[in-house]
Coordinates of C-alpha atoms in Angstrom, one line a residue:
Chain A
M1 CA -11.5 10.7 17.8
A2 CA -8.7 9.8 20.2
K3 CA -8.6 6.1 21.2
R4 CA -6.8 4.1 23.9
I5 CA -4.0 1.7 22.9
D6 CA -3.7 -1.5 24.9
V7 CA -0.6 -3.6 24.1
S8 CA -0.2 -7.1 25.6
G9 CA 2.6 -9.5 25.1
L10 CA 4.0 -7.9 22.0
T11 CA 7.2 -9.5 20.5
A12 CA 8.7 -8.3 17.2
Y13 CA 11.3 -9.9 15.0
Y14 CA 13.5 -9.0 12.1
G15 CA 13.8 -12.4 10.5
S16 CA 15.1 -14.7 13.2
H17 CA 16.4 -11.8 15.4
K18 CA 14.1 -10.9 18.2
A19 CA 14.1 -7.1 18.5
I20 CA 11.7 -6.5 21.3
D21 CA 10.4 -9.0 23.8
D22 CA 7.0 -9.3 25.5
I23 CA 6.0 -5.7 25.9
S24 CA 2.7 -4.7 27.5
M25 CA 1.4 -1.2 28.2
T26 CA -1.6 1.0 28.0
V27 CA -1.6 4.4 26.3
E28 CA -4.4 6.7 27.4
P29 CA -6.4 8.8 24.9
R30 CA -5.6 12.5 24.6
S31 CA -2.3 12.2 26.3
V32 CA 1.4 12.3 25.3
T33 CA 3.4 9.2 26.0
A34 CA 7.2 9.4 25.5
F35 CA 9.5 6.4 24.8
I36 CA 13.0 6.8 26.0
G37 CA 16.0 4.5 26.1
P38 CA 19.4 3.9 24.6
S39 CA 19.9 3.3 20.8
G40 CA 19.0 -0.2 19.7
C41 CA 16.6 -0.8 22.6
G42 CA 13.7 -1.3 20.3
K43 CA 11.6 1.8 21.0
S44 CA 11.3 2.8 17.3
T45 CA 10.6 -0.8 16.4
F46 CA 7.9 -0.9 19.1
L47 CA 6.4 2.4 17.8
R48 CA 6.3 0.9 14.3
T49 CA 4.4 -2.2 15.5
L50 CA 1.6 0.2 16.6
N51 CA 0.6 1.1 13.1
R52 CA 1.8 -2.1 11.4
M53 CA 4.7 -0.4 9.7
H54 CA 7.1 -2.9 11.2
E55 CA 6.0 -5.6 8.9
V56 CA 6.9 -3.7 5.7
T57 CA 10.6 -4.2 6.5
T58 CA 12.0 -7.4 5.1
G59 CA 11.6 -10.2 7.6
G60 CA 9.6 -8.1 10.0
R61 CA 6.9 -9.9 11.9
V62 CA 5.0 -9.5 15.2
E63 CA 3.4 -11.7 17.9
G64 CA 1.0 -10.4 20.5
K65 CA -1.9 -8.1 20.7
V66 CA -2.4 -4.4 20.0
L67 CA -5.9 -3.2 20.9
L68 CA -7.2 0.1 19.6
D69 CA -10.1 0.6 22.0
D70 CA -11.4 -2.9 21.6
E71 CA -10.2 -3.8 18.1
D72 CA -7.1 -6.0 17.7
L73 CA -4.9 -4.4 15.0
Y74 CA -3.3 -7.8 14.4
G75 CA -6.6 -9.7 14.4
Q76 CA -7.6 -11.9 11.5
G77 CA -8.8 -10.1 8.4
V78 CA -7.6 -6.7 9.6
D79 CA -6.2 -4.7 6.7
P80 CA -2.9 -3.1 7.6
V81 CA -3.6 -0.3 5.1
A82 CA -6.8 0.5 7.0
V83 CA -4.8 0.5 10.3
R84 CA -2.3 3.0 8.9
R85 CA -5.2 5.2 7.8
T86 CA -6.4 5.5 11.5
I87 CA -3.0 5.8 13.0
G88 CA -0.8 8.6 11.6
M89 CA 2.9 8.7 11.7
V90 CA 5.6 11.4 11.7
F91 CA 9.2 10.3 11.0
Q92 CA 12.7 11.2 12.1
R93 CA 13.6 13.1 9.0
P94 CA 11.0 15.3 7.4
N95 CA 9.7 13.4 4.3
P96 CA 7.2 15.5 2.4
F97 CA 6.5 14.1 -1.1
P98 CA 9.2 16.0 -3.2
T99 CA 7.1 15.8 -6.4
M100 CA 4.0 17.4 -4.8
S101 CA 3.1 21.0 -3.9
I102 CA 2.5 22.0 -0.3
F103 CA -1.2 21.8 -0.9
D104 CA -1.0 18.3 -2.5
N105 CA 1.2 17.0 0.3
V106 CA -1.5 17.9 2.9
A107 CA -4.3 16.6 0.7
A108 CA -2.4 13.3 -0.1
G109 CA -4.0 11.3 2.6
L110 CA -7.5 12.5 1.8
K111 CA -7.1 11.7 -1.8
L112 CA -6.0 8.1 -0.8
N113 CA -9.1 7.7 1.2
G114 CA -11.1 8.8 -1.8
S115 CA -13.9 10.1 0.4
Y116 CA -13.7 13.9 0.0
K117 CA -15.5 16.6 -1.8
K118 CA -13.4 18.9 -4.0
S119 CA -14.9 22.0 -2.3
E120 CA -14.0 20.7 1.1
L121 CA -10.4 19.9 0.2
G122 CA -9.2 23.5 0.5
D123 CA -10.9 23.8 3.9
V124 CA -9.3 20.7 5.2
V125 CA -5.8 21.7 4.0
E126 CA -6.2 25.1 5.6
K127 CA -7.4 23.6 8.9
S128 CA -4.6 21.1 8.9
L129 CA -1.9 23.6 8.2
K130 CA -3.3 25.9 10.9
G131 CA -3.4 22.9 13.2
A132 CA 0.3 22.4 12.5
N133 CA 1.1 26.1 13.0
L134 CA 2.3 26.4 9.5
W135 CA -0.5 28.2 7.7
N136 CA 0.8 31.7 8.1
E137 CA 4.2 30.8 6.7
V138 CA 2.9 29.0 3.6
K139 CA -0.5 30.4 2.7
D140 CA 0.9 32.4 -0.1
R141 CA 2.8 29.6 -1.7
L142 CA 0.6 26.5 -1.4
N143 CA 1.4 25.6 -5.0
K144 CA 5.1 25.6 -4.5
P145 CA 6.9 22.3 -3.8
G146 CA 7.1 21.2 -0.2
S147 CA 10.8 20.4 -0.5
G148 CA 11.5 24.2 -0.7
L149 CA 10.6 24.7 3.0
S150 CA 13.1 24.7 5.8
G151 CA 13.6 21.5 7.8
G152 CA 11.4 22.6 10.7
Q153 CA 8.7 23.7 8.3
Q154 CA 8.9 20.4 6.4
Q155 CA 8.4 18.5 9.6
R156 CA 5.3 20.6 10.4
L157 CA 4.1 20.0 6.9
C158 CA 4.4 16.3 7.6
I159 CA 2.4 16.7 10.8
A160 CA -0.2 18.6 8.8
R161 CA -0.3 15.8 6.3
A162 CA -0.7 13.3 9.1
I163 CA -3.5 15.1 11.0
A164 CA -5.4 16.0 7.8
V165 CA -7.0 12.5 7.7
E166 CA -8.1 12.9 11.4
P167 CA -6.3 9.9 12.8
Q168 CA -7.1 8.3 16.1
V169 CA -3.5 8.2 17.2
L170 CA -0.4 10.1 16.1
L171 CA 3.0 8.3 16.3
M172 CA 6.1 10.4 16.2
D173 CA 9.5 8.8 15.7
E174 CA 12.2 11.3 17.0
P175 CA 10.4 14.1 15.2
C176 CA 12.9 16.8 16.3
S177 CA 16.2 15.0 16.0
A178 CA 17.0 16.6 12.6
L179 CA 15.9 20.0 13.6
D180 CA 17.5 23.1 15.2
P181 CA 16.4 24.2 18.7
I182 CA 13.9 26.9 17.5
S183 CA 12.1 24.5 15.2
T184 CA 12.2 21.9 18.0
L185 CA 10.4 24.3 20.3
A186 CA 7.8 25.0 17.6
I187 CA 7.1 21.2 17.3
E188 CA 7.0 20.8 21.1
D189 CA 4.4 23.6 21.4
L190 CA 2.5 21.9 18.6
I191 CA 2.5 18.6 20.4
G192 CA 1.0 20.3 23.5
E193 CA -1.9 21.6 21.3
L194 CA -2.4 18.4 19.4
K195 CA -2.9 16.3 22.5
E196 CA -6.2 18.0 23.0
R197 CA -7.4 16.0 20.0
F198 CA -5.2 13.1 19.5
T199 CA -3.5 10.3 21.3
I200 CA 0.2 10.9 20.9
V201 CA 3.2 8.6 21.2
I202 CA 6.6 10.1 20.7
V203 CA 10.0 8.4 20.6
T204 CA 12.8 10.7 21.7
H205 CA 16.5 10.6 22.6
N206 CA 16.2 14.0 24.3
M207 CA 15.2 13.4 28.0
Q208 CA 14.4 17.1 28.5
Q209 CA 12.0 16.9 25.6
A210 CA 10.3 13.8 27.1
A211 CA 10.1 15.7 30.4
R212 CA 8.7 18.8 28.7
V213 CA 6.0 17.3 26.4
S214 CA 4.9 14.0 27.8
D215 CA 2.4 13.0 30.5
R216 CA 3.6 9.4 30.7
T217 CA 7.1 8.1 30.0
A218 CA 8.2 4.5 29.1
F219 CA 11.8 3.5 29.6
F220 CA 13.2 0.8 27.3
N221 CA 16.5 -1.0 27.7
L222 CA 18.4 -4.0 26.5
S223 CA 20.6 -6.2 28.6
A224 CA 23.3 -6.5 26.0
V225 CA 24.0 -5.8 22.3
G226 CA 22.1 -8.4 20.2
Q227 CA 19.6 -9.0 23.0
P228 CA 16.0 -8.0 22.5
G229 CA 14.8 -4.7 24.0
R230 CA 12.4 -4.7 26.9
L231 CA 10.1 -2.3 28.6
I232 CA 11.7 -1.5 32.0
E233 CA 8.9 0.6 33.3
I234 CA 6.1 3.1 32.4
D235 CA 4.9 5.7 34.7
D236 CA 3.8 9.3 35.0
T237 CA 6.6 11.5 33.5
E238 CA 7.0 13.4 36.7
R239 CA 7.6 10.2 38.7
I240 CA 10.0 8.7 36.1
F241 CA 12.2 11.8 36.3
S242 CA 12.1 12.3 40.0
N243 CA 11.6 9.0 41.7
P244 CA 11.5 6.0 39.3
S245 CA 10.8 2.6 40.8
V246 CA 13.5 0.8 38.9
Q247 CA 17.2 1.5 39.5
A248 CA 18.1 1.1 35.7
T249 CA 15.8 4.0 34.9
E250 CA 17.4 6.2 37.5
D251 CA 20.8 5.3 36.1
Y252 CA 19.8 6.1 32.6
I253 CA 18.1 9.5 33.2
S254 CA 20.9 10.6 35.4
G255 CA 23.5 9.6 32.8
R256 CA 24.9 6.5 34.6
F257 CA 23.8 4.0 32.0
G258 CA 25.6 0.8 31.1
Chain B
M1 CA 56.8 4.1 1.6
D2 CA 59.3 5.4 4.2
I3 CA 57.6 4.9 7.6
S4 CA 60.0 7.2 9.5
T5 CA 58.4 10.3 7.8
Q6 CA 55.4 9.7 10.1
D7 CA 57.5 10.9 13.0
A8 CA 58.9 13.9 11.2
P9 CA 58.2 17.2 13.0
V10 CA 55.4 19.4 11.7
P11 CA 56.9 21.9 9.2
P12 CA 56.4 25.6 9.9
P13 CA 53.5 27.2 8.1
A14 CA 54.5 27.7 4.4
P15 CA 54.9 31.3 3.1
A16 CA 52.5 32.5 0.4
P17 CA 53.1 30.2 -2.7
S18 CA 55.1 31.7 -5.5
L19 CA 54.0 31.4 -9.1
E20 CA 56.3 28.5 -9.5
Q21 CA 54.7 26.6 -6.6
K22 CA 51.2 27.4 -7.9
R23 CA 52.1 25.7 -11.1
A24 CA 53.4 22.8 -9.2
S25 CA 50.2 22.5 -7.2
R26 CA 48.2 22.4 -10.4
G27 CA 50.1 19.3 -11.2
A28 CA 51.7 20.4 -14.5
T29 CA 55.4 20.2 -13.6
R30 CA 55.9 16.7 -12.2
P31 CA 56.6 14.4 -15.1
G32 CA 53.9 11.9 -14.2
D33 CA 51.3 14.6 -13.9
R34 CA 52.4 16.2 -17.1
V35 CA 52.1 13.0 -19.1
F36 CA 48.7 12.3 -17.7
L37 CA 47.5 15.9 -18.3
G38 CA 48.8 15.7 -21.9
L39 CA 47.1 12.3 -22.5
S40 CA 43.7 13.3 -21.1
R41 CA 43.7 16.7 -22.7
G42 CA 44.8 15.1 -26.0
S43 CA 42.0 12.6 -25.8
G44 CA 39.5 15.3 -25.2
I45 CA 40.7 17.4 -28.1
L46 CA 40.9 14.3 -30.3
L47 CA 37.3 13.5 -29.6
L48 CA 36.2 17.0 -30.7
V49 CA 38.4 16.8 -33.8
I50 CA 36.9 13.5 -34.8
M51 CA 33.3 14.8 -34.3
A52 CA 34.1 17.9 -36.2
A53 CA 35.7 15.9 -39.0
I54 CA 32.7 13.6 -39.3
A55 CA 30.2 16.4 -39.2
G56 CA 32.1 18.4 -41.7
F57 CA 32.5 15.5 -44.1
L58 CA 28.8 14.5 -43.8
T59 CA 27.6 18.1 -44.4
Y60 CA 30.0 18.6 -47.3
R61 CA 29.0 15.4 -49.1
A62 CA 25.3 15.9 -48.3
A63 CA 25.5 19.4 -49.7
L64 CA 27.1 18.0 -52.9
A65 CA 24.3 15.5 -53.3
I66 CA 21.4 17.9 -52.5
S67 CA 22.8 20.4 -55.0
E68 CA 22.4 17.8 -57.7
D69 CA 19.0 16.6 -56.5
E70 CA 16.3 17.2 -59.1
A71 CA 13.5 16.4 -56.7
N72 CA 12.6 18.1 -53.4
F73 CA 15.0 16.5 -50.8
L74 CA 12.6 16.8 -47.9
T75 CA 9.2 16.0 -49.5
S76 CA 9.8 13.8 -52.5
F77 CA 8.7 10.1 -52.3
E78 CA 11.3 9.0 -54.9
W79 CA 14.7 7.4 -54.4
D80 CA 16.5 7.3 -57.8
A81 CA 19.8 8.7 -56.6
N82 CA 21.8 6.6 -59.1
G83 CA 19.9 7.9 -62.1
T84 CA 20.7 10.9 -64.4
P85 CA 19.6 13.3 -63.3
P86 CA 19.4 12.0 -59.7
K87 CA 16.0 12.3 -58.0
F88 CA 15.6 11.5 -54.3
G89 CA 13.7 12.6 -51.2
I90 CA 13.6 11.4 -47.6
A91 CA 9.9 11.8 -46.9
V92 CA 9.3 8.0 -46.9
L93 CA 12.4 7.3 -44.8
A94 CA 11.6 9.9 -42.2
Y95 CA 8.0 8.7 -42.0
G96 CA 9.1 5.0 -41.7
T97 CA 11.8 5.7 -39.2
V98 CA 9.7 7.8 -36.9
I99 CA 6.6 5.6 -37.1
S100 CA 8.4 2.3 -36.5
S101 CA 10.2 3.9 -33.5
V102 CA 7.1 5.4 -32.1
I103 CA 5.4 2.0 -32.3
A104 CA 8.4 0.4 -30.5
M105 CA 8.2 3.0 -27.8
V106 CA 4.5 2.7 -27.3
I107 CA 4.9 -1.1 -26.8
A108 CA 8.2 -1.2 -25.0
V109 CA 8.1 1.6 -22.4
P110 CA 5.0 0.5 -20.5
I111 CA 6.2 -3.1 -20.5
S112 CA 9.7 -2.1 -19.4
V113 CA 8.4 0.1 -16.6
G114 CA 6.2 -2.7 -15.5
I115 CA 9.0 -5.2 -15.4
A116 CA 11.3 -2.7 -13.6
L117 CA 8.6 -2.1 -11.0
F118 CA 8.0 -5.8 -10.6
I119 CA 11.7 -6.5 -10.1
T120 CA 12.2 -3.6 -7.6
H121 CA 9.0 -3.5 -5.7
Y122 CA 7.0 -6.8 -6.0
A123 CA 9.2 -9.8 -6.8
P124 CA 11.1 -11.7 -4.1
R125 CA 14.7 -10.7 -4.2
R126 CA 15.8 -14.0 -5.8
L127 CA 13.2 -14.0 -8.5
G128 CA 14.0 -10.3 -9.3
G129 CA 17.7 -11.3 -9.7
V130 CA 16.8 -14.1 -12.2
I131 CA 14.6 -11.8 -14.2
S132 CA 17.3 -9.1 -14.3
Y133 CA 19.8 -11.7 -15.5
V134 CA 17.5 -12.9 -18.3
I135 CA 16.9 -9.3 -19.4
D136 CA 20.7 -8.7 -19.5
L137 CA 21.0 -11.8 -21.8
L138 CA 18.3 -10.3 -24.1
A139 CA 20.5 -7.2 -24.4
A140 CA 23.5 -9.3 -25.5
V141 CA 21.7 -10.9 -28.5
P142 CA 23.2 -9.4 -31.8
S143 CA 20.7 -7.4 -33.8
I144 CA 21.1 -9.6 -36.9
V145 CA 19.9 -12.5 -34.8
Y146 CA 16.9 -10.5 -33.8
G147 CA 16.4 -9.8 -37.6
L148 CA 16.6 -13.4 -38.5
W149 CA 14.2 -14.4 -35.7
G150 CA 11.9 -11.6 -36.8
A151 CA 11.8 -12.7 -40.4
L152 CA 11.6 -16.4 -39.9
V153 CA 9.5 -16.7 -36.7
L154 CA 7.8 -13.4 -35.8
V155 CA 6.5 -12.5 -39.3
P156 CA 4.6 -15.8 -40.0
H157 CA 3.2 -15.8 -36.4
L158 CA 1.8 -12.3 -36.6
N159 CA -1.0 -13.2 -39.1
G160 CA -3.4 -13.9 -36.2
L161 CA -2.7 -10.5 -34.6
Y162 CA -3.0 -8.8 -37.9
G163 CA -6.3 -10.4 -38.7
W164 CA -7.6 -9.4 -35.2
L165 CA -6.5 -5.8 -35.7
D166 CA -8.1 -5.7 -39.1
D167 CA -11.4 -7.1 -37.8
Y168 CA -11.7 -4.7 -34.9
L169 CA -9.7 -1.7 -35.9
G170 CA -9.6 -2.0 -39.7
W171 CA -12.3 0.7 -40.0
T172 CA -9.8 3.3 -38.9
G173 CA -7.7 2.7 -42.0
V174 CA -4.6 2.6 -39.9
F175 CA -5.0 -1.2 -39.1
E176 CA -6.4 -2.3 -42.4
W177 CA -4.8 -5.5 -43.7
Q178 CA -4.7 -6.8 -47.2
G179 CA -3.6 -10.3 -46.2
G180 CA 0.0 -10.1 -47.3
A181 CA 3.1 -11.2 -45.4
A182 CA 3.5 -9.2 -42.2
R183 CA 6.7 -7.5 -43.3
S184 CA 5.4 -4.1 -42.5
L185 CA 6.5 -1.1 -40.4
F186 CA 4.2 -2.4 -37.6
T187 CA 6.1 -5.7 -37.4
V188 CA 9.3 -3.7 -37.4
G189 CA 8.0 -1.7 -34.5
I190 CA 7.2 -4.9 -32.6
L191 CA 10.7 -6.2 -33.2
L192 CA 12.3 -2.9 -32.2
A193 CA 10.2 -2.9 -29.1
I194 CA 11.7 -6.3 -28.1
M195 CA 15.2 -5.0 -28.9
I196 CA 15.0 -1.8 -26.8
L197 CA 13.2 -3.6 -23.9
P198 CA 16.4 -4.5 -22.1
I199 CA 18.0 -1.1 -22.0
V200 CA 14.8 0.7 -21.0
T201 CA 14.1 -1.9 -18.3
N202 CA 17.6 -1.9 -16.9
V203 CA 17.9 1.9 -16.6
S204 CA 14.3 2.2 -15.2
R205 CA 15.1 -0.6 -12.7
E206 CA 18.2 1.3 -11.4
V207 CA 16.2 4.5 -11.0
F208 CA 13.3 2.8 -9.2
R209 CA 15.8 1.0 -6.9
Q210 CA 17.1 4.4 -5.8
S211 CA 13.6 5.6 -4.9
P212 CA 14.0 7.0 -1.4
Q213 CA 12.8 4.7 1.3
M214 CA 11.7 7.5 3.6
I215 CA 9.3 8.8 0.9
E216 CA 7.8 5.4 0.3
E217 CA 7.3 5.0 4.1
A218 CA 5.6 8.4 4.1
A219 CA 3.0 7.1 1.7
L220 CA 2.7 3.8 3.5
A221 CA 2.1 5.5 6.8
L222 CA -0.7 7.5 5.3
G223 CA -2.4 4.3 4.4
A224 CA -1.3 3.8 0.8
T225 CA -1.6 0.4 -0.8
R226 CA 1.5 -0.9 -2.6
W227 CA 0.3 0.5 -5.9
E228 CA -0.5 3.8 -4.3
V229 CA 3.0 3.9 -2.9
I230 CA 4.4 3.4 -6.4
R231 CA 2.1 6.0 -7.8
M232 CA 2.8 8.6 -5.1
S233 CA 6.5 8.2 -4.6
V234 CA 8.2 5.8 -6.9
L235 CA 6.9 6.9 -10.3
P236 CA 7.2 10.7 -9.7
F237 CA 10.7 10.2 -8.4
G238 CA 11.6 8.0 -11.4
R239 CA 9.9 10.1 -14.1
S240 CA 13.0 11.8 -15.4
G241 CA 15.0 8.6 -15.2
V242 CA 12.3 6.8 -17.2
I243 CA 12.4 9.5 -19.8
S244 CA 16.2 9.2 -20.1
A245 CA 15.8 5.4 -20.4
S246 CA 13.2 5.8 -23.1
M247 CA 15.5 8.2 -25.0
L248 CA 18.3 5.6 -24.9
G249 CA 15.9 3.1 -26.3
L250 CA 14.5 5.5 -28.9
G251 CA 18.1 6.2 -30.0
R252 CA 18.6 2.6 -30.6
A253 CA 15.3 2.1 -32.4
L254 CA 15.9 5.1 -34.7
G255 CA 19.3 3.8 -35.8
E256 CA 18.6 0.1 -35.9
T257 CA 19.7 -1.3 -39.2
M258 CA 20.2 -5.0 -39.7
A259 CA 17.0 -6.2 -37.9
V260 CA 14.9 -3.7 -39.9
A261 CA 16.6 -4.6 -43.2
T262 CA 15.9 -8.3 -42.6
V263 CA 12.3 -8.0 -41.7
L264 CA 10.9 -5.1 -43.7
S265 CA 9.9 -5.5 -47.4
P266 CA 10.9 -2.0 -48.4
S267 CA 9.3 0.3 -50.9
F268 CA 9.2 4.1 -51.5
L269 CA 5.6 4.4 -50.6
I270 CA 3.7 5.7 -47.5
N271 CA 0.8 3.4 -46.8
A272 CA -2.2 4.7 -44.9
S273 CA -2.2 1.3 -43.1
L274 CA 0.6 0.4 -40.8
L275 CA 0.0 -3.3 -41.6
D276 CA 0.8 -3.2 -45.3
P277 CA 4.3 -4.0 -46.4
G278 CA 6.4 -1.2 -47.7
G279 CA 8.1 2.0 -46.4
G280 CA 11.6 2.1 -45.1
T281 CA 13.9 3.7 -42.5
F282 CA 17.0 5.7 -42.9
A283 CA 19.4 3.1 -41.6
Q284 CA 17.8 0.2 -43.4
N285 CA 17.8 2.2 -46.7
I286 CA 21.5 3.1 -46.3
A287 CA 22.5 -0.5 -45.6
S288 CA 20.6 -1.9 -48.5
K289 CA 21.5 0.7 -51.1
F290 CA 25.1 1.6 -50.2
G291 CA 26.8 -1.4 -52.0
E292 CA 25.5 -0.6 -55.5
A293 CA 25.4 3.2 -55.2
T294 CA 27.1 5.6 -57.6
P295 CA 29.2 8.4 -56.2
V296 CA 26.2 10.8 -56.2
G297 CA 24.0 7.9 -54.8
R298 CA 26.4 7.5 -51.9
D299 CA 26.3 11.2 -51.2
A300 CA 22.5 11.1 -51.2
L301 CA 22.6 8.3 -48.6
I302 CA 25.0 10.3 -46.5
A303 CA 22.6 13.2 -46.8
S304 CA 19.8 11.0 -45.5
G305 CA 22.1 9.9 -42.6
L306 CA 22.5 13.5 -41.7
V307 CA 18.7 13.9 -41.4
L308 CA 18.6 10.9 -39.0
F309 CA 21.4 12.5 -37.0
V310 CA 19.4 15.8 -36.8
I311 CA 16.2 13.9 -35.8
T312 CA 18.1 12.1 -33.0
L313 CA 19.4 15.5 -31.8
L314 CA 15.9 17.0 -31.7
V315 CA 14.5 14.0 -29.8
N316 CA 17.3 14.3 -27.2
G317 CA 16.8 18.0 -26.9
A318 CA 13.0 17.6 -26.3
A319 CA 13.7 15.0 -23.7
R320 CA 16.1 17.3 -21.8
A321 CA 13.6 20.1 -22.0
I322 CA 10.9 17.8 -20.4
I323 CA 13.2 16.8 -17.6
A324 CA 14.3 20.4 -16.9
R325 CA 10.8 21.6 -16.8
R326 CA 10.0 19.3 -13.8
K327 CA 13.3 19.9 -12.1
E328 CA 11.8 21.9 -9.2
Y329 CA 9.7 18.9 -8.3
S330 CA 12.2 16.2 -8.9
G331 CA 13.3 13.9 -6.2
A332 CA 16.8 15.1 -6.3
N333 CA 16.5 17.2 -3.2
A334 CA 14.6 14.6 -1.2

């Protein structure tokens, strides 16, 4: 299920603007890796290159390699649609399909894949909602629209939708930044459970969150506005927050950035 | 503006406003506000008065005509409103109006939605702009020009299509063709489709353009192809907008006069086949008969206009009901 991600020499552009420059890192399976860094340092852009979502923005293109176990996601003849089916994503703002019921939202990915049995659909939806710690709250209103839920519930619905297709990797782009502290806690607990089954990469602006949920932390920075973002260092979370090897990381996590 | 007022000390908190001040705050006492209030209120009232006057006039004249009608107004196939006694019914006109508009919708709406999706989600930005511009031009063509083009170019060129329809679908009876000139309700439908294409396309395009990016990305990230993104997020989001766009188009198709009058060879018959000449629409019938109508004949035409008005109201009401039924699932709270 969970696979290792190996990135080497990855550079991403928006048109002629270089957004991130020459990033290499390894993400271990069944672990949580957090990306931290100031706004504009390219951590979200980098996250979006991992499931080939970067190239759907106008002018977005990528150089370099992203290996999922041994398969290059940017290799010749690789279908980006197939890549996105194996690498799930959760976004900053909860985005359930507003025209679909809670049930259909969770089933949406399976229906896209086309390989499901009608009888199994209900089981998968229940399992995914339980996996996202949402089942007890919605089991009596599966046919109601997903947009009627609270923000935190909607975000867990989006997580259920993402894990329903059993992805190899789960990418989360600031999944709690639009949520209140209690909903945030619920999502963080969930991340702890999900890492038993999935490789998780999470972008966050909240350093406490990175310290709480992640095993490894990567610090990104940019030398000046308009310059491409770079990976400064990646290490065990404990080390990054106690004794980082680069001064810039220490400055950032202790609030003396700039 | 006097700049020194910026430095004026903050006034002490005002006491509870008196009745006089409340009126002032509603803006009714300052001369400028009073004039504007009077103008806008007056315009609103004037609109209602004009509407009431038209409706009253139409209903009154229609009632006069129907009371003299010797035939059944709703079911009769005759139109002899100038005769003594006058005999007229709107069955043929209602049929022709509805059928030609339905044909126009069936042809125009899918094509319009396709063009709108192409402009917003497939075409490179520049090409999309060019197509939008051409469609705007299409909307600016006067309807009489469409009528002339229809009669002189479209009608003679439809023989091939009519023959094909007769060959393959003639057995249904609906597409049976006797071989006459293609001045039928079907041709009128095609022409109306071309005429309503710009408005349906433009409104749909604006709706699709507003389709929320984050919902489209949700579908993409699940591994949806471009068409699946459109099916999962763009079309459901745009559904009520497309219905509104279609209703605007339908309104135009129902009331179109000159183009229909130029192309159709009218008669007071309902043919089983859509391809046979004959039939008529409300607007076309009024335009072609009004000049030589007797006073009772004119009232009869006015009565038929009232029926068209009622049909339009019913269609709009139905559209609103469809939109309201899906409100809970609309993209409005996305």
